Coordinates of C-alpha atoms in Angstrom, one line a residue:
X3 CA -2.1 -31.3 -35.5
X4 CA -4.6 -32.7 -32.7
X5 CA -1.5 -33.8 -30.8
X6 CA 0.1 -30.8 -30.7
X7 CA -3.1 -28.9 -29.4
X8 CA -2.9 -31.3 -26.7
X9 CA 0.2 -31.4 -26.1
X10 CA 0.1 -27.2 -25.7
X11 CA -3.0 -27.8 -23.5
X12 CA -1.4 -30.2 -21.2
X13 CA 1.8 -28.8 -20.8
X14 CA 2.6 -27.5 -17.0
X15 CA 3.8 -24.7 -16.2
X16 CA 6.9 -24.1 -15.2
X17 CA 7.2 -24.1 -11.6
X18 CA 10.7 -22.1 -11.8
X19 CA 9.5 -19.7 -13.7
X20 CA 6.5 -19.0 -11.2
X21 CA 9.2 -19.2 -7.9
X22 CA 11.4 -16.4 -10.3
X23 CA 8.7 -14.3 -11.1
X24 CA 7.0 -14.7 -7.3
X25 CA 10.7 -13.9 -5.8
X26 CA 11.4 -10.5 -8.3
X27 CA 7.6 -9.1 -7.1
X28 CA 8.5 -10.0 -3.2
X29 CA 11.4 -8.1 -3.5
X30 CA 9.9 -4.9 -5.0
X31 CA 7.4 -5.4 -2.7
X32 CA 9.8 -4.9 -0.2
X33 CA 10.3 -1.1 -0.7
X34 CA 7.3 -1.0 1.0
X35 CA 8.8 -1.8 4.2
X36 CA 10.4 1.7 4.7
X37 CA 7.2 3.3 5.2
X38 CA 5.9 0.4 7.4
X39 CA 9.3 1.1 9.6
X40 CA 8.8 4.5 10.1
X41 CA 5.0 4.4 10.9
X42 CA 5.8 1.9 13.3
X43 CA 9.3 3.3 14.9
X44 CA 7.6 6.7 15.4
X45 CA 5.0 5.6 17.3
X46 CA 7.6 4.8 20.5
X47 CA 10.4 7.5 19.4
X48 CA 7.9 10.1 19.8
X49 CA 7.7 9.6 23.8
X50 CA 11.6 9.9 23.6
X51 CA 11.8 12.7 21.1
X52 CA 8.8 14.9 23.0
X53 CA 10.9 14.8 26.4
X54 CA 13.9 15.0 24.8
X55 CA 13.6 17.9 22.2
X56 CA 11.3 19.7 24.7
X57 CA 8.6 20.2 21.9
X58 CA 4.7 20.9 22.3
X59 CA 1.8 18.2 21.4
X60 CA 0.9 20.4 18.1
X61 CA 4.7 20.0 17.1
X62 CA 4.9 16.4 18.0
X63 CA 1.4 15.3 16.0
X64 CA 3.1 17.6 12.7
X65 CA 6.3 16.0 13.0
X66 CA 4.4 12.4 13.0
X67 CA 2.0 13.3 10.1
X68 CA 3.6 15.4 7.9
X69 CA 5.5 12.4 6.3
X70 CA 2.1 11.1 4.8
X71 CA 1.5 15.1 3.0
X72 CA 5.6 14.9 2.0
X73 CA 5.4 11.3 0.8
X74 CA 3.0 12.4 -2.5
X75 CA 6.1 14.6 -3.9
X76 CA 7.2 11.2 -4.3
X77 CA 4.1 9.1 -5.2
X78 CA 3.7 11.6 -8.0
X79 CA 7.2 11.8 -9.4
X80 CA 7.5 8.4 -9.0
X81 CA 5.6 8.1 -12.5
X82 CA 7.6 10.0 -14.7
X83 CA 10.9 8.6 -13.2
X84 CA 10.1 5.0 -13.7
X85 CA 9.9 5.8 -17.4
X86 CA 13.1 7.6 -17.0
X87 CA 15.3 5.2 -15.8
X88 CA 13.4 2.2 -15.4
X89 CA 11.4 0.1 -12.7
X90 CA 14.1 -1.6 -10.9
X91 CA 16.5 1.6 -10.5
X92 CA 13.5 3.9 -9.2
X93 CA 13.3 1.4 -6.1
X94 CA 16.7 1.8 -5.7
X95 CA 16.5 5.8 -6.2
X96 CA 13.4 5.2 -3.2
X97 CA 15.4 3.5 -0.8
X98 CA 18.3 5.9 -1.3
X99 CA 16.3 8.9 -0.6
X100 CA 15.0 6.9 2.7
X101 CA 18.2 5.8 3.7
X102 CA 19.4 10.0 3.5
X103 CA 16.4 10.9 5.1
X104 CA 16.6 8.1 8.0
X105 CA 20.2 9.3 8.5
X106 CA 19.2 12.4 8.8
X107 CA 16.4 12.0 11.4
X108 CA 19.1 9.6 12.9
X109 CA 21.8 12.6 13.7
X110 CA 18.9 15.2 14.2
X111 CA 21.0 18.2 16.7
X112 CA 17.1 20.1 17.0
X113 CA 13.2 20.5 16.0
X114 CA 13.9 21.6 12.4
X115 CA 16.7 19.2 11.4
X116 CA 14.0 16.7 12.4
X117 CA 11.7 18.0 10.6
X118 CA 13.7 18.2 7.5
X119 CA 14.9 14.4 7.6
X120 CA 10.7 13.5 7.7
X121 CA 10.9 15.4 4.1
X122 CA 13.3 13.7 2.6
X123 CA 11.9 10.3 4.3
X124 CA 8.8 11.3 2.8
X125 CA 10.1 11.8 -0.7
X126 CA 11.1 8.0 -0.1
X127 CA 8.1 6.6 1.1
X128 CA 6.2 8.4 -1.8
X129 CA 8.4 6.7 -4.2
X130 CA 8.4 3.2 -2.5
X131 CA 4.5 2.7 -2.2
X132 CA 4.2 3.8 -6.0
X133 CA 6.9 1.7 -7.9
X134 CA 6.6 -1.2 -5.5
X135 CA 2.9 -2.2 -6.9
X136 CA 3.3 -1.1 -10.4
X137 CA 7.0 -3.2 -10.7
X138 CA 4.8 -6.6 -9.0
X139 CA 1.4 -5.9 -11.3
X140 CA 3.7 -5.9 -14.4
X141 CA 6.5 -8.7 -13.5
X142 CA 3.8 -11.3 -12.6
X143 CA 2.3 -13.9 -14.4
X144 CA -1.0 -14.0 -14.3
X145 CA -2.0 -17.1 -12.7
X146 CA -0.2 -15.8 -9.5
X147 CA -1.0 -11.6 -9.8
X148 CA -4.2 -11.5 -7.8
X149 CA -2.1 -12.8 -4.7
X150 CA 1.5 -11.0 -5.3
X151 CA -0.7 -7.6 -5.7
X152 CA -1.4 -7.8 -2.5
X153 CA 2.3 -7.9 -0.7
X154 CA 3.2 -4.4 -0.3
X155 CA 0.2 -4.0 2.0
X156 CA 2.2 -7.3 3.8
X157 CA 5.1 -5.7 4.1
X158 CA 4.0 -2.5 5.5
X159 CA 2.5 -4.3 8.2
X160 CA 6.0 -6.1 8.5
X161 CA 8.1 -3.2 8.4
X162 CA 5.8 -1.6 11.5
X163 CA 6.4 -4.6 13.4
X164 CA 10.8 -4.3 12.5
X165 CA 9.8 -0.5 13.8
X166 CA 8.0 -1.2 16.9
X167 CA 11.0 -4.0 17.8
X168 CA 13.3 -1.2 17.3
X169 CA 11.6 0.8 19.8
X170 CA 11.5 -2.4 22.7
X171 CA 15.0 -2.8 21.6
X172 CA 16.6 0.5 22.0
X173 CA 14.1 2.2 24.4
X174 CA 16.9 1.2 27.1
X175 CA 19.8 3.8 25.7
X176 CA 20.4 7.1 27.3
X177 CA 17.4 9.4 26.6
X178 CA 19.1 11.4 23.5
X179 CA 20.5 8.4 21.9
X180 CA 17.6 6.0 21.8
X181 CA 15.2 7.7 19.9
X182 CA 18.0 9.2 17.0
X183 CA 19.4 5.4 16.8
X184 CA 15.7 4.2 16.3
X185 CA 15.3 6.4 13.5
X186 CA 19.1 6.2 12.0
X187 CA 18.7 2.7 12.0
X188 CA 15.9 2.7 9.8
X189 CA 19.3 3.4 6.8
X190 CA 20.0 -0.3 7.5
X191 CA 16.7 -1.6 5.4
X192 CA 16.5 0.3 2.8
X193 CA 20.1 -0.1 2.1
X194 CA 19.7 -3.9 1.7
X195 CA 16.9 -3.3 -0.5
X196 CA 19.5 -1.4 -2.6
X197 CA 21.5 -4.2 -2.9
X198 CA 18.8 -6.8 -3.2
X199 CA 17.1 -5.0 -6.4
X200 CA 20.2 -6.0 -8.7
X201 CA 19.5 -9.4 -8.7
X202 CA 16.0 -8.1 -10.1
X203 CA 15.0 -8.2 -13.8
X204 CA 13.7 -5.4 -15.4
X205 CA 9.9 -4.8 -16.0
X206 CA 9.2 -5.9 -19.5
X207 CA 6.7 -3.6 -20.3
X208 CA 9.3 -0.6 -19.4
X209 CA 11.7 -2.7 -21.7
X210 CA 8.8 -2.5 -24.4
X211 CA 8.4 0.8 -24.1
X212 CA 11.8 1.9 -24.7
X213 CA 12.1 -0.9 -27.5
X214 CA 13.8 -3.5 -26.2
X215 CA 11.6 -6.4 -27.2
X216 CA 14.5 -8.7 -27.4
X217 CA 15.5 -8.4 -23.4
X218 CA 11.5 -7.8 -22.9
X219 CA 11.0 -11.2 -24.2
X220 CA 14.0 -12.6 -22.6
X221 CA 12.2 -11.6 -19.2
X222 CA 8.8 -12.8 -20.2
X223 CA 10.2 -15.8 -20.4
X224 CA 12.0 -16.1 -17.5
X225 CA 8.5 -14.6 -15.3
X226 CA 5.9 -16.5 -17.4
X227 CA 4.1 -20.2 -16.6
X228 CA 4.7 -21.3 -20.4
X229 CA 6.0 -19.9 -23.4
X230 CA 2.7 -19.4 -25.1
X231 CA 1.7 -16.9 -22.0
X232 CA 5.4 -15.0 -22.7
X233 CA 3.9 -14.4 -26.6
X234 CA 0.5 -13.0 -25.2
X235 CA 2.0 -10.8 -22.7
X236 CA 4.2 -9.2 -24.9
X237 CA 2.1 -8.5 -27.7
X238 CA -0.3 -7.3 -25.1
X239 CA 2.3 -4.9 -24.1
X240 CA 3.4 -4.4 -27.4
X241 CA -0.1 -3.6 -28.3
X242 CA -0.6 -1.1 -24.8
X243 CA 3.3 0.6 -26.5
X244 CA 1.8 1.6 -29.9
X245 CA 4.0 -0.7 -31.5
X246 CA 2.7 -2.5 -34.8
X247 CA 2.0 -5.9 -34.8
X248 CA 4.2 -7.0 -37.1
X249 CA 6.6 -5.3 -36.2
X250 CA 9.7 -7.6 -34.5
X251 CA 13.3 -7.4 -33.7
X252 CA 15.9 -6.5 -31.1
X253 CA 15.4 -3.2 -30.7
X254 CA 12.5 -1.0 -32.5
X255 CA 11.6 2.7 -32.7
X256 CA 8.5 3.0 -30.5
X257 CA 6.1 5.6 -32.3
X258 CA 5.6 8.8 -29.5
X259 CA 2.2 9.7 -28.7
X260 CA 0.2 12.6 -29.1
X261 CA -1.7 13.9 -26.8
X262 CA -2.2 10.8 -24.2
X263 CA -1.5 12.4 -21.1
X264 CA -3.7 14.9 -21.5
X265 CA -6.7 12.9 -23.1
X266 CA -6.4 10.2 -19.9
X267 CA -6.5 13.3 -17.0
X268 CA -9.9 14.8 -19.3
X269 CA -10.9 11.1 -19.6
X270 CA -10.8 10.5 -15.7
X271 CA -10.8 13.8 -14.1
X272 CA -12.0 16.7 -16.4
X273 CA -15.2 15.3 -18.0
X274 CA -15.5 11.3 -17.5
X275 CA -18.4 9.4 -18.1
X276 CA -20.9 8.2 -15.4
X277 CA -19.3 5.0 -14.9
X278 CA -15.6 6.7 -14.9
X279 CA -16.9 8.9 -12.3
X280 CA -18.4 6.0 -10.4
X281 CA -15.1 3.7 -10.4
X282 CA -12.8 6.4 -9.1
X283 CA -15.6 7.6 -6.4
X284 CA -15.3 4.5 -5.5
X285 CA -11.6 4.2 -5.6
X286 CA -11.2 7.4 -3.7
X287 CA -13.6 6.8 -1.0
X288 CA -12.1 3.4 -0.3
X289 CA -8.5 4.9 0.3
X290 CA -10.5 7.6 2.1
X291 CA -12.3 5.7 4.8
X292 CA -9.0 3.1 5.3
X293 CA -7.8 6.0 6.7
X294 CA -10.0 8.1 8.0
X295 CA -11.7 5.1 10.3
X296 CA -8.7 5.9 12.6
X297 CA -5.7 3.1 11.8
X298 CA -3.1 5.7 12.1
X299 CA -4.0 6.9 15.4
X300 CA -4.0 3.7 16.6
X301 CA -0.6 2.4 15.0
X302 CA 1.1 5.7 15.6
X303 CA -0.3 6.6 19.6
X304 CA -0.6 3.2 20.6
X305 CA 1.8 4.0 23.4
X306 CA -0.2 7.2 24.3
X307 CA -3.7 4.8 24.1
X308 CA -2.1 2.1 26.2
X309 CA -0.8 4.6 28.7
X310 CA -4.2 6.1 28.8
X311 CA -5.8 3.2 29.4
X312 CA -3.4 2.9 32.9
X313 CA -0.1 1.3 31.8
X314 CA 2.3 3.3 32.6
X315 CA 5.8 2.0 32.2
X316 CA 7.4 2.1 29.1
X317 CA 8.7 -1.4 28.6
X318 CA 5.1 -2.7 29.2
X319 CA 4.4 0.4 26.8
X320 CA 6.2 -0.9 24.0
X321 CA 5.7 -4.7 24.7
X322 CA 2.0 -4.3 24.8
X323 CA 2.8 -2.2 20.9
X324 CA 4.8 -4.9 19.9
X325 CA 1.5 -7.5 20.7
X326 CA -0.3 -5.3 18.2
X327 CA 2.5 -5.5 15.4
X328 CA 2.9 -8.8 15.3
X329 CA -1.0 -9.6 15.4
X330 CA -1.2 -6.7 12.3
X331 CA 0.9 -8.8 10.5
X332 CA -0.7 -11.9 11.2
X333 CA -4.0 -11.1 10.0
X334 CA -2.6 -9.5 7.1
X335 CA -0.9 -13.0 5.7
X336 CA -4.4 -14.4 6.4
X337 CA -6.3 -11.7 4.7
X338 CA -3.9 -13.0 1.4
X339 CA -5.4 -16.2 0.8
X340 CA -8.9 -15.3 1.5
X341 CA -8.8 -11.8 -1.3
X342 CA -9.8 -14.3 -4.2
X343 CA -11.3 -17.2 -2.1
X344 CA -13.8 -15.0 0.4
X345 CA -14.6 -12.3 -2.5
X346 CA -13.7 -8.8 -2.0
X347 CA -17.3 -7.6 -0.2
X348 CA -17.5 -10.5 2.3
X349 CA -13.9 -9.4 3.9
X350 CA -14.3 -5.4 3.8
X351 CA -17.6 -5.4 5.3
X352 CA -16.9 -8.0 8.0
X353 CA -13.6 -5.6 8.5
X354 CA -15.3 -2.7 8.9
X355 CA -18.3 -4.0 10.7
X356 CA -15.6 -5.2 13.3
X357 CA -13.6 -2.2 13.1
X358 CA -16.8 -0.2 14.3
X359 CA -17.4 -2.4 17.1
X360 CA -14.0 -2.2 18.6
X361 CA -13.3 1.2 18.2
X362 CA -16.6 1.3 20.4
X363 CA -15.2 -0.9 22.7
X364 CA -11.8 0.9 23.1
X365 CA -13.5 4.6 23.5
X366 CA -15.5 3.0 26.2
X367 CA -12.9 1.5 27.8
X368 CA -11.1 4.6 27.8
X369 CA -13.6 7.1 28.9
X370 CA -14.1 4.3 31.6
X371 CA -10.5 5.0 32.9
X372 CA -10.3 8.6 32.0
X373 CA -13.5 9.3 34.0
X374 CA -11.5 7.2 37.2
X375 CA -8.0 9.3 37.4
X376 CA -5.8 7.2 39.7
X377 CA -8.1 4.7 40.0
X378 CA -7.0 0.8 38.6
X379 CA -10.0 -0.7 36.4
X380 CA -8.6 -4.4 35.5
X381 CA -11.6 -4.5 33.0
X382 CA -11.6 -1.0 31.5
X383 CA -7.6 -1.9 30.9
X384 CA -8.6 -5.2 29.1
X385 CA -11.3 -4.0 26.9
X386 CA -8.6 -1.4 26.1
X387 CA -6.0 -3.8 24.7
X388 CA -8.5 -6.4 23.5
X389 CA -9.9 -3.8 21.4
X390 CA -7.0 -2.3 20.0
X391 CA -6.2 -5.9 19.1
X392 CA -9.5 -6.8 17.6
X393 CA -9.1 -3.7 15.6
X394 CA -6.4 -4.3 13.7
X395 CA -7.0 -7.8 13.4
X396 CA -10.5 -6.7 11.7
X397 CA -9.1 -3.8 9.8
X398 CA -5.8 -6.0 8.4
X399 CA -8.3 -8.7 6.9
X400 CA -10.0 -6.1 4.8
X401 CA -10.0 -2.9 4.4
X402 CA -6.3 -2.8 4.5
X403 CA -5.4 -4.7 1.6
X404 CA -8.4 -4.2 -0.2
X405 CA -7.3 -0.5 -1.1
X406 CA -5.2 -1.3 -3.3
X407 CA -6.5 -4.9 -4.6
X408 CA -9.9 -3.5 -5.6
X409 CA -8.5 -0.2 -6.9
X410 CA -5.7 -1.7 -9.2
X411 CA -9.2 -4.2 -10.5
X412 CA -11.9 -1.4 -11.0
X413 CA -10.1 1.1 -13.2
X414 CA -9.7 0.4 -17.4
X415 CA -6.6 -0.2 -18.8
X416 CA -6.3 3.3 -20.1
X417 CA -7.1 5.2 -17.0
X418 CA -5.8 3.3 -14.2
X419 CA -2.0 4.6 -13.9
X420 CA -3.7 7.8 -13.0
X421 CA -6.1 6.6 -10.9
X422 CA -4.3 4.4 -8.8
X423 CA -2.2 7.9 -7.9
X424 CA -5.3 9.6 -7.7
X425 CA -6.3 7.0 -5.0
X426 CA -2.8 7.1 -2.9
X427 CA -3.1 11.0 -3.0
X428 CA -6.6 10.7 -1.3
X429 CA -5.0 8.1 1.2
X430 CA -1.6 10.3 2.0
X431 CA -3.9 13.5 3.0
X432 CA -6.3 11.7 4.7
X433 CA -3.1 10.0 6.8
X434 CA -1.5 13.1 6.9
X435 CA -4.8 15.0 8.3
X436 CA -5.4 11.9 11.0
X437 CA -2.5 11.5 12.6
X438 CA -2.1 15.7 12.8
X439 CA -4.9 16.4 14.2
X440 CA -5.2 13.5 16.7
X441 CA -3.8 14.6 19.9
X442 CA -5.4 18.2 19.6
X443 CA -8.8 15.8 18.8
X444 CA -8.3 14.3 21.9
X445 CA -7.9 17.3 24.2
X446 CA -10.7 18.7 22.9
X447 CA -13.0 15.6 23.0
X448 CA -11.5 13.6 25.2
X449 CA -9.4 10.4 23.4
X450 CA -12.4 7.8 24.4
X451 CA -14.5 10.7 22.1
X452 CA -12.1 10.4 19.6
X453 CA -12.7 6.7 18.6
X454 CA -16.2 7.0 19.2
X455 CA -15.7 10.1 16.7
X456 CA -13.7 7.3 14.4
X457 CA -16.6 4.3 15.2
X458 CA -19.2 6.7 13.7
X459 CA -16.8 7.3 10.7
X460 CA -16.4 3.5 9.8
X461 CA -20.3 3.6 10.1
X462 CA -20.6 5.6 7.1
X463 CA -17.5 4.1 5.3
X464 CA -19.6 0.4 5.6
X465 CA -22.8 1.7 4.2
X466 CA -20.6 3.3 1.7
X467 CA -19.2 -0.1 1.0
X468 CA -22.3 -1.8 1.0
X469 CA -24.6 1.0 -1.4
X470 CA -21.8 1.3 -3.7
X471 CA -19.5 -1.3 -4.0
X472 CA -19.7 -4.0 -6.8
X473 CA -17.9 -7.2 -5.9
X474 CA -15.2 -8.0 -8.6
X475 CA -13.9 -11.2 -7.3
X476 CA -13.7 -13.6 -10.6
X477 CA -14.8 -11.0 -12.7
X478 CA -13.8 -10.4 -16.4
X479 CA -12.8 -7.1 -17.6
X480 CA -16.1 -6.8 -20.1
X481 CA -18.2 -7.7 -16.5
X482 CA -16.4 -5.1 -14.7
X483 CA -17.2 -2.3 -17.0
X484 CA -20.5 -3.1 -16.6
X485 CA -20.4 -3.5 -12.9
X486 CA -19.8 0.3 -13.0
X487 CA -22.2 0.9 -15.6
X488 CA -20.1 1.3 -18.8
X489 CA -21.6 1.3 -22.1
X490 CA -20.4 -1.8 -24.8
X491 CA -18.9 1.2 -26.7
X492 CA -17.1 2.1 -23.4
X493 CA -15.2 -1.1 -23.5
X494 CA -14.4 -1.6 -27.1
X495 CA -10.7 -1.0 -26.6
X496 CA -10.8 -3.0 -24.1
X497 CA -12.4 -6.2 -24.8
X498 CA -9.2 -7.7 -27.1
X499 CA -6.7 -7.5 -24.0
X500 CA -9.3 -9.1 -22.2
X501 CA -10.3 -11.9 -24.2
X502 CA -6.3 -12.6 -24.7
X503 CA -5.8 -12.8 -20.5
X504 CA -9.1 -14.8 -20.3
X505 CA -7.1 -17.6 -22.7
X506 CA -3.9 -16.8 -21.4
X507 CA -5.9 -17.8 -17.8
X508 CA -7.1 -20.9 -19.5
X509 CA -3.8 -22.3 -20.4
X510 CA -2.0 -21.8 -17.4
X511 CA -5.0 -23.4 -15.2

């Protein structure tokens, strides 16, 4: 009996399972790259588009923002679907609904069939950055879930560098070809992630839910470290399902539930408890402040900022954006290996406290140049592009990722679909509102007022962080509820799932 408890506690994992499960959650994460592509693509097409299309700086910021305010269509139906027809097939249904919308934007004739290809592409995006963290959370083992969580925030970052390549690569076509064949080509990704989510298991907790325990197992077996964390994740799941037990087999009748929808929206939104309201305050004025602390302005004008800092040729434009892609993305791959080494306070307030000081920096900078029309300021252009640089080398370390890391952490089991969506909603307006409202913000400040305007904002978001933040790094679920203040009683329905991850941790350690 002693020998096989020691053989159970000695036995490794297995490191295929870990490389399957790690590649399935990489790919979903994928589907995060369509909105990365067209954050990043629009930022250069929109110099094209404005002298091509002939349209107004109010119609150009509206056509650049209004994807954010279309994409929660999709973030919210994105929910129900995935019950429909499953994980995997709802990041296919994403990427087809980007790939019509890119097409469209791609063979755009005027203003309004623009317009309507940025809806469609929006629908997409809504879908992609909702399926593509709730498919990784439930196909990865949980040895390896803290890190994989964090991928779709990579792959944003990579899909604005792809975009602002396509912009350096095509910017050389005739004007009314460049900027469609920037946009159409942005099919060409999603497409391949189409094809690339076949070779993608199912989630087993969608497989529970409709039954399926004997391919839900299959799965769990394939995605776990060893066998014995397979059994605990699905009776965990089984457990999360309504499903007795006891109750086993191929296929099972899962009981329907009365009343949960409703009881989870009064539970978190209607009348929560103290702590409830707490955790998705906090939630929502994390996703707030990432985006109201200016990234989009940044990532989406850069061309316009660099061009008001006093470059003026478009190559140099877009070579200078593509500098700020590919040091996004860098930053972002480091800020994955120091979420669970650095802890999650550490990183967001050194982000933010960064942020504030370049975003002072690069409004100085500008109203330096803006204050000397004509005039060449070799330092004024420098602090410009160092700053823009140090921002989103400061902002993709921390407050970028941590979003969604600490959001998918704080919220309890019961609660946290809806308030992960209740998060991405705050994030999407806030976008949406930023990047419509810059250029009018700038004419009627100045742009060098605008980031001081954004400097003073990620004041407030890092004594928000600081007052009101817990850090959650390492932290149980029974210690998180109290974190926020929840009562013992609060957590009862909690504790068992805990207390089986905590051994399920243990063994695959």
């Amino acid at each position: 009996m002693a020998s096989g408890r020691l053989a159970e506690a000695v036995e490794p994992r297995k490191k295929s399972n870990v490389k399957y499960a790690s590649f399935c959650a990489i790919l979903a994460s994928m589907a995060s790259i369509i909105l990365g592509y067209d954050i990043g693509v629009m930022s250069g097409a929109a110099i094209y588009i404005k002298k091509d299309l002939q349209i107004t700086d109010v119609q150009l910021e509206i056509l650049m923002g209004i994807l954010n305010v279309y994409s929660l269509i999709g973030s919210f139906a994105a929910g129900r679907t995935s019950d429909w027809i499953g994980r995997r097939f709802t990041v296919v249904f994403a990427a087809a609904i980007f790939f019509v919308g890119a097409l469209l934007m791609g063979f755009a004739v005027d203003y309004a069939m623009l317009m309507a290809g940025r809806f469609v592409a929006g629908v997409g995006v809504g879908y992609a950055i909702m399926i593509a963290p709730v498919y990784t959370a439930e196909i990865a083992p949980a040895a390896s879930r803290g890190f994989l969580t964090s991928f779709p925030e990579v792959f944003i970052n990579i899909g604005i560098l792809l975009g602002y390549v396509s912009n350096y690569a095509f910017a050389r076509l005739p004007l009314h070809l460049g900027w469609r064949v920037m946009l159409g080509i942005g099919a060409v990704p999603s497409a391949l992630l189409a094809l690339m989510v076949f070779g993608m298991p199912e989630s087993p907790r969608w497989l529970v839910m409709k039954g399926r325990l004997a391919d839900a197992r299959a799965v769990l077996h394939k995605t776990s470290d060893t066998p014995e964390e397979a059994a605990e994740r699905l009776a965990d799941i089984k457990a999360a399902a309504g499903i007795p037990k006891d109750l086993d087999g191929d296929v099972v009748t899962v009981p329907k539930e009365r009343n949960g929808e409703s009881q989870v929206w009064k539970e978190l939104i209607l009348s929560p408890t103290p702590a409830i309201r707490r955790i998705l305050l906090s939630a929502v004025g994390l996703h707030f402040f990432q985006q109201a602390s200016g990234i989009d302005s940044v990532v989406l004008y850069s061309p316009r900022v660099f061009r008001s800092a006093g470059i003026s040729d478009d190559n140099k434009l877009l070579g200078t954006t593509c500098a700020v892609g590919v040091t996004k993305t860098l930053f972002i791959l480091v800020a994955t290996f120091l979420l669970d080494r650095a802890g999650r306070r550490p990183l967001l307030l050194t982000s933010t406290g960064g942020m504030i000081v370049s975003l002072v920096g690069l409004g100085t900078g500008l109203t330096v140049v803006g204050q000397h029309p004509g005039a060449k300021i070799p330092w004024a252009v420098a602090l410009c592009i160092l700053s823009i640089l140090a921002y989103v080398s400061f902002f993709s370390i921390g407050l970028g990722p941590m979003a969604s890391v600490y959001t998918s952490e704080i919220f309890p089991l019961r609660v946290r679909a809806l308030g992960y969506a209740v998060g991405v909603a705050s994030n999407r307006v806030t976008s949406g509102v930023i990047s419509m409202t810059f250029l009018s913000l700038s004419k009627a400040i100045t742009i060098g007022g605008s980031f001081f305007l954004y400097s003073g904002i990620a004041g407030l978001a890092w004594a928000f962080f600081f007052t009101y933040l817990p850090e959650t790094r390492g932290r149980t679920l029974e210690e998180m509820g109290r974190l926020f203040g929840m009562e013992d009683t609060d957590m009862a329905g909690e504790e068992s799932a805990a207390a089986k991850q905590k051994v399920v941790e243990m063994r695959t350690s």
